[in-house]
Amino acid sequence: MLSRREERLLRSLRQRKHREAEGLFVAEGVRAVEDLLLHSPLHVRFAAASSSLGDTPRGQSLSEAILKRGIDLREVGDAALRELAGTETPQGILAVAEIPPGGLGRIRVSGHTVVLVLDAVQDPGNFGTLARTAEALGAAGVVALTGTVDPWNPKCVRAAMGSTFRLPVAEAGWEEAGEWLAEHGFQTLASAAGGAPVPHPPPTRAALVVGNEGAGISDETRARADLVVGIPLRGRAESLNVAAAGAILLYELLR
């Protein structure tokens, strides 16, 4: 059973300011908690699960893995778990874990390196898809510029499907990010409609910037870009979803 302090903590972690103050986030759902426990180095403080979690072999296995690692597992009712969760369907389990250090120094730069930079991307689904794509294709990390959705929002965590547990995610303003990119010899490629094709061969070190769902890249991003790149569109569609465009451009840079 959850203590009052743990209940208060879970409720507070719905808000970004409390996640930042506590250095904690909540992972919800079987897949997210499995990735957190089995495929990441992050430290888990405690978990809460409904009694129905053990009704399936997968849920039972997850419960056993939590207890085997010496992590406190609190049992709560289904209704109580839904009330405490930050998403509509917590799928019977949630876990509180420590947010990894988010500095740019976590991103390893060597040889051919690509980083993905998010310029005020707001939709958690788009954030998660971009993070998953970046990890899958071999990007070195993700930089979330000021104005981007909180990477540790429960919806972002679920949408990323474990990628942000393993791939470095740094939050920074353009001044800090620009200095770091310049120091490490990156060329900045900003994605926008009508931009030039990705050069081939691509830069040895490239920072691909994708912009806000409605407004696109900011004026500051455009001013800082070494090159504005885009995807030639042959059909009647005038643009692509930011996650789709980011995936195509990352593939071009990393293939």
Short mmCIF file of C-alpha atoms in Angstrom, two decimals:
data_model
loop_
_atom_site.label_atom_id
_atom_site.label_comp_id
_atom_site.label_asym_id
_atom_site.label_seq_id
_atom_site.Cartn_x
_atom_site.Cartn_y
_atom_site.Cartn_z
CA MET A 1 0.00 0.00 0.00
CA LEU A 2 1.26 3.47 -0.85
CA SER A 3 2.16 5.81 1.97
CA ARG A 4 0.65 9.30 2.02
CA ARG A 5 4.03 10.72 1.11
CA GLU A 6 4.27 8.45 -1.92
CA GLU A 7 0.76 9.39 -3.02
CA ARG A 8 1.60 13.09 -2.72
CA LEU A 9 4.80 12.53 -4.65
CA LEU A 10 3.02 10.72 -7.48
CA ARG A 11 0.46 13.50 -7.78
CA SER A 12 3.14 16.19 -7.74
CA LEU A 13 5.16 14.47 -10.48
CA ARG A 14 2.38 15.24 -12.96
CA GLN A 15 3.84 18.75 -13.11
CA ARG A 16 7.13 19.63 -14.73
CA LYS A 17 8.29 21.94 -11.92
CA HIS A 18 7.98 19.12 -9.38
CA ARG A 19 9.71 16.60 -11.67
CA GLU A 20 12.59 19.03 -12.01
CA ALA A 21 12.68 19.81 -8.27
CA GLU A 22 12.60 16.15 -7.24
CA GLY A 23 14.73 14.84 -10.10
CA LEU A 24 12.15 12.09 -10.62
CA PHE A 25 9.71 10.96 -13.30
CA VAL A 26 6.95 8.37 -13.63
CA ALA A 27 6.96 5.51 -16.14
CA GLU A 28 3.52 4.03 -16.77
CA GLY A 29 2.50 0.78 -18.39
CA VAL A 30 4.01 -2.69 -18.65
CA ARG A 31 6.24 -1.94 -21.65
CA ALA A 32 7.68 1.25 -20.16
CA VAL A 33 8.39 -0.31 -16.76
CA GLU A 34 9.94 -3.39 -18.41
CA ASP A 35 12.28 -1.16 -20.40
CA LEU A 36 13.09 0.85 -17.30
CA LEU A 37 13.95 -2.25 -15.24
CA LEU A 38 15.49 -4.56 -17.80
CA HIS A 39 17.02 -2.35 -20.48
CA SER A 40 18.22 0.83 -18.81
CA PRO A 41 20.69 1.94 -16.16
CA LEU A 42 18.23 4.26 -14.40
CA HIS A 43 17.54 3.87 -10.70
CA VAL A 44 13.95 3.01 -9.75
CA ARG A 45 12.74 4.34 -6.38
CA PHE A 46 9.50 2.33 -6.09
CA ALA A 47 6.65 0.88 -8.14
CA ALA A 48 2.90 0.66 -7.69
CA ALA A 49 0.76 -2.02 -9.29
CA SER A 50 -2.87 -3.08 -9.26
CA SER A 51 -3.75 -6.60 -8.14
CA SER A 52 -4.77 -7.42 -11.71
CA LEU A 53 -1.19 -7.07 -12.95
CA GLY A 54 -0.44 -10.64 -11.93
CA ASP A 55 -3.34 -12.00 -13.99
CA THR A 56 -1.09 -12.43 -17.03
CA PRO A 57 2.26 -14.24 -17.31
CA ARG A 58 3.91 -11.04 -18.51
CA GLY A 59 2.56 -9.06 -15.56
CA GLN A 60 3.55 -11.77 -13.11
CA SER A 61 7.05 -11.86 -14.56
CA LEU A 62 7.36 -8.10 -14.22
CA SER A 63 6.24 -8.19 -10.59
CA GLU A 64 8.83 -10.87 -9.87
CA ALA A 65 11.57 -8.86 -11.59
CA ILE A 66 10.74 -5.79 -9.49
CA LEU A 67 10.86 -7.72 -6.23
CA LYS A 68 14.03 -9.60 -7.25
CA ARG A 69 15.81 -6.27 -7.63
CA GLY A 70 14.79 -5.23 -4.12
CA ILE A 71 12.49 -2.46 -5.35
CA ASP A 72 9.48 -1.68 -3.18
CA LEU A 73 6.27 -2.75 -4.95
CA ARG A 74 3.06 -1.22 -3.60
CA GLU A 75 -0.29 -2.83 -4.40
CA VAL A 76 -3.17 -0.43 -5.09
CA GLY A 77 -6.64 -0.75 -6.54
CA ASP A 78 -7.27 -0.25 -10.26
CA ALA A 79 -9.31 2.92 -9.67
CA ALA A 80 -6.67 4.38 -7.34
CA LEU A 81 -3.91 3.66 -9.83
CA ARG A 82 -5.81 5.40 -12.62
CA GLU A 83 -6.37 8.39 -10.36
CA LEU A 84 -2.66 8.63 -9.55
CA ALA A 85 -1.46 8.16 -13.12
CA GLY A 86 -0.60 10.89 -15.59
CA THR A 87 -2.08 9.00 -18.54
CA GLU A 88 -5.56 7.56 -19.01
CA THR A 89 -4.45 3.91 -19.16
CA PRO A 90 -1.53 3.09 -16.83
CA GLN A 91 -2.01 -0.62 -17.68
CA GLY A 92 -1.81 -1.79 -14.10
CA ILE A 93 1.61 -0.48 -13.14
CA LEU A 94 3.73 2.60 -12.75
CA ALA A 95 7.24 3.22 -11.42
CA VAL A 96 9.05 6.25 -10.07
CA ALA A 97 12.63 6.61 -11.28
CA GLU A 98 15.46 9.13 -11.22
CA ILE A 99 15.85 11.47 -14.17
CA PRO A 100 19.32 10.94 -15.64
CA PRO A 101 21.72 13.91 -15.79
CA GLY A 102 20.65 15.95 -18.79
CA GLY A 103 23.73 17.94 -19.75
CA LEU A 104 25.15 18.10 -23.25
CA GLY A 105 28.27 16.41 -21.91
CA ARG A 106 26.39 13.08 -21.82
CA ILE A 107 26.33 13.01 -25.61
CA ARG A 108 29.37 11.12 -26.90
CA VAL A 109 30.98 12.63 -29.97
CA SER A 110 33.40 10.61 -32.08
CA GLY A 111 33.84 10.23 -35.82
CA HIS A 112 30.58 10.34 -37.75
CA THR A 113 28.11 11.74 -35.21
CA VAL A 114 24.56 12.99 -35.66
CA VAL A 115 22.44 14.63 -32.98
CA LEU A 116 18.76 15.48 -33.23
CA VAL A 117 17.73 18.94 -32.04
CA LEU A 118 14.08 19.68 -31.24
CA ASP A 119 13.02 23.30 -31.65
CA ALA A 120 9.76 23.72 -29.69
CA VAL A 121 8.31 20.33 -30.62
CA GLN A 122 5.17 20.22 -28.48
CA ASP A 123 3.32 16.98 -29.08
CA PRO A 124 4.38 14.10 -26.77
CA GLY A 125 3.67 11.57 -29.52
CA ASN A 126 5.95 13.39 -31.93
CA PHE A 127 8.62 13.71 -29.27
CA GLY A 128 8.47 10.00 -28.51
CA THR A 129 8.56 8.97 -32.16
CA LEU A 130 11.53 11.22 -32.84
CA ALA A 131 13.42 9.90 -29.81
CA ARG A 132 12.73 6.29 -30.83
CA THR A 133 13.83 7.02 -34.40
CA ALA A 134 17.00 8.73 -33.21
CA GLU A 135 17.95 5.74 -31.09
CA ALA A 136 17.00 3.20 -33.75
CA LEU A 137 19.02 4.87 -36.51
CA GLY A 138 22.09 5.52 -34.36
CA ALA A 139 21.97 9.20 -33.43
CA ALA A 140 24.23 10.13 -30.52
CA GLY A 141 21.58 12.04 -28.59
CA VAL A 142 18.65 14.42 -28.55
CA VAL A 143 18.82 18.11 -27.63
CA ALA A 144 15.51 19.60 -26.50
CA LEU A 145 15.68 23.36 -26.97
CA THR A 146 13.75 25.78 -24.78
CA GLY A 147 10.05 25.55 -25.60
CA THR A 148 10.10 21.82 -26.32
CA VAL A 149 7.75 19.53 -24.41
CA ASP A 150 9.23 18.08 -21.21
CA PRO A 151 10.98 14.79 -22.14
CA TRP A 152 9.90 13.35 -18.77
CA ASN A 153 6.22 14.11 -19.18
CA PRO A 154 4.46 10.72 -18.65
CA LYS A 155 3.04 10.83 -22.19
CA CYS A 156 6.51 11.51 -23.65
CA VAL A 157 8.00 8.69 -21.59
CA ARG A 158 5.40 6.24 -22.84
CA ALA A 159 5.65 7.40 -26.46
CA ALA A 160 9.44 7.05 -26.43
CA MET A 161 9.05 3.37 -25.48
CA GLY A 162 12.29 3.22 -23.50
CA SER A 163 14.52 5.19 -25.87
CA THR A 164 14.94 8.13 -23.50
CA PHE A 165 16.08 5.72 -20.78
CA ARG A 166 19.11 4.85 -22.92
CA LEU A 167 19.71 7.70 -25.39
CA PRO A 168 21.15 10.91 -23.89
CA VAL A 169 18.55 13.69 -23.84
CA ALA A 170 19.86 17.17 -23.05
CA GLU A 171 17.74 20.26 -22.41
CA ALA A 172 19.37 23.53 -23.37
CA GLY A 173 18.82 26.98 -24.84
CA TRP A 174 20.31 27.93 -28.20
CA GLU A 175 23.19 29.85 -26.65
CA GLU A 176 24.46 26.84 -24.71
CA ALA A 177 23.64 24.36 -27.46
CA GLY A 178 25.23 26.53 -30.15
CA GLU A 179 28.50 26.82 -28.22
CA TRP A 180 28.61 23.05 -27.67
CA LEU A 181 27.89 22.26 -31.31
CA ALA A 182 30.55 24.69 -32.50
CA GLU A 183 33.10 23.37 -30.01
CA HIS A 184 32.62 19.83 -31.36
CA GLY A 185 32.66 20.77 -35.03
CA PHE A 186 28.99 20.15 -35.88
CA GLN A 187 27.27 21.59 -38.92
CA THR A 188 23.71 22.65 -38.16
CA LEU A 189 21.09 21.50 -40.66
CA ALA A 190 17.63 22.96 -40.09
CA SER A 191 14.59 21.21 -41.56
CA ALA A 192 12.08 23.38 -43.43
CA ALA A 193 9.76 23.12 -46.42
CA GLY A 194 11.58 24.03 -49.61
CA GLY A 195 15.01 23.34 -48.14
CA ALA A 196 17.85 21.80 -50.12
CA PRO A 197 18.32 18.02 -50.21
CA VAL A 198 20.64 16.55 -47.58
CA PRO A 199 24.16 16.71 -49.03
CA HIS A 200 25.90 13.47 -49.93
CA PRO A 201 28.19 12.55 -48.45
CA PRO A 202 26.62 14.13 -45.36
CA PRO A 203 28.68 16.16 -42.86
CA THR A 204 30.85 14.09 -40.56
CA ARG A 205 29.18 15.77 -37.62
CA ALA A 206 25.65 17.02 -38.14
CA ALA A 207 22.99 18.52 -35.88
CA LEU A 208 19.57 18.09 -37.46
CA VAL A 209 17.03 20.60 -36.17
CA VAL A 210 13.30 19.94 -36.57
CA GLY A 211 10.75 22.56 -35.60
CA ASN A 212 7.38 23.17 -34.04
CA GLU A 213 4.37 21.32 -35.45
CA GLY A 214 2.64 24.51 -36.56
CA ALA A 215 5.28 27.20 -36.83
CA GLY A 216 8.29 25.18 -38.00
CA ILE A 217 11.80 26.23 -37.08
CA SER A 218 12.28 29.48 -35.20
CA ASP A 219 13.96 32.57 -36.64
CA GLU A 220 16.92 31.95 -34.34
CA THR A 221 17.31 28.40 -35.63
CA ARG A 222 17.19 29.62 -39.23
CA ALA A 223 19.83 32.25 -38.44
CA ARG A 224 22.13 29.71 -36.79
CA ALA A 225 21.75 27.03 -39.47
CA ASP A 226 24.63 26.28 -41.81
CA LEU A 227 22.12 24.81 -44.25
CA VAL A 228 18.32 24.58 -44.49
CA VAL A 229 17.37 21.10 -45.69
CA GLY A 230 14.12 19.61 -46.84
CA ILE A 231 12.50 16.61 -48.51
CA PRO A 232 11.44 16.83 -52.17
CA LEU A 233 7.69 16.20 -52.29
CA ARG A 234 6.31 14.82 -55.53
CA GLY A 235 2.65 14.46 -54.55
CA ARG A 236 0.02 17.04 -53.69
CA ALA A 237 0.81 17.10 -49.95
CA GLU A 238 2.52 20.35 -49.05
CA SER A 239 4.29 19.13 -45.94
CA LEU A 240 5.02 16.16 -43.70
CA ASN A 241 4.43 15.59 -40.01
CA VAL A 242 7.52 16.64 -38.04
CA ALA A 243 8.16 13.07 -36.86
CA ALA A 244 7.95 11.70 -40.42
CA ALA A 245 10.21 14.42 -41.78
CA GLY A 246 12.70 13.96 -38.96
CA ALA A 247 12.84 10.21 -39.56
CA ILE A 248 13.55 10.61 -43.28
CA LEU A 249 16.24 13.24 -42.75
CA LEU A 250 17.90 11.27 -39.94
CA TYR A 251 18.05 8.24 -42.22
CA GLU A 252 19.67 10.34 -44.95
CA LEU A 253 22.29 11.58 -42.49
CA LEU A 254 23.00 8.22 -40.87
CA ARG A 255 22.68 5.64 -43.66
#
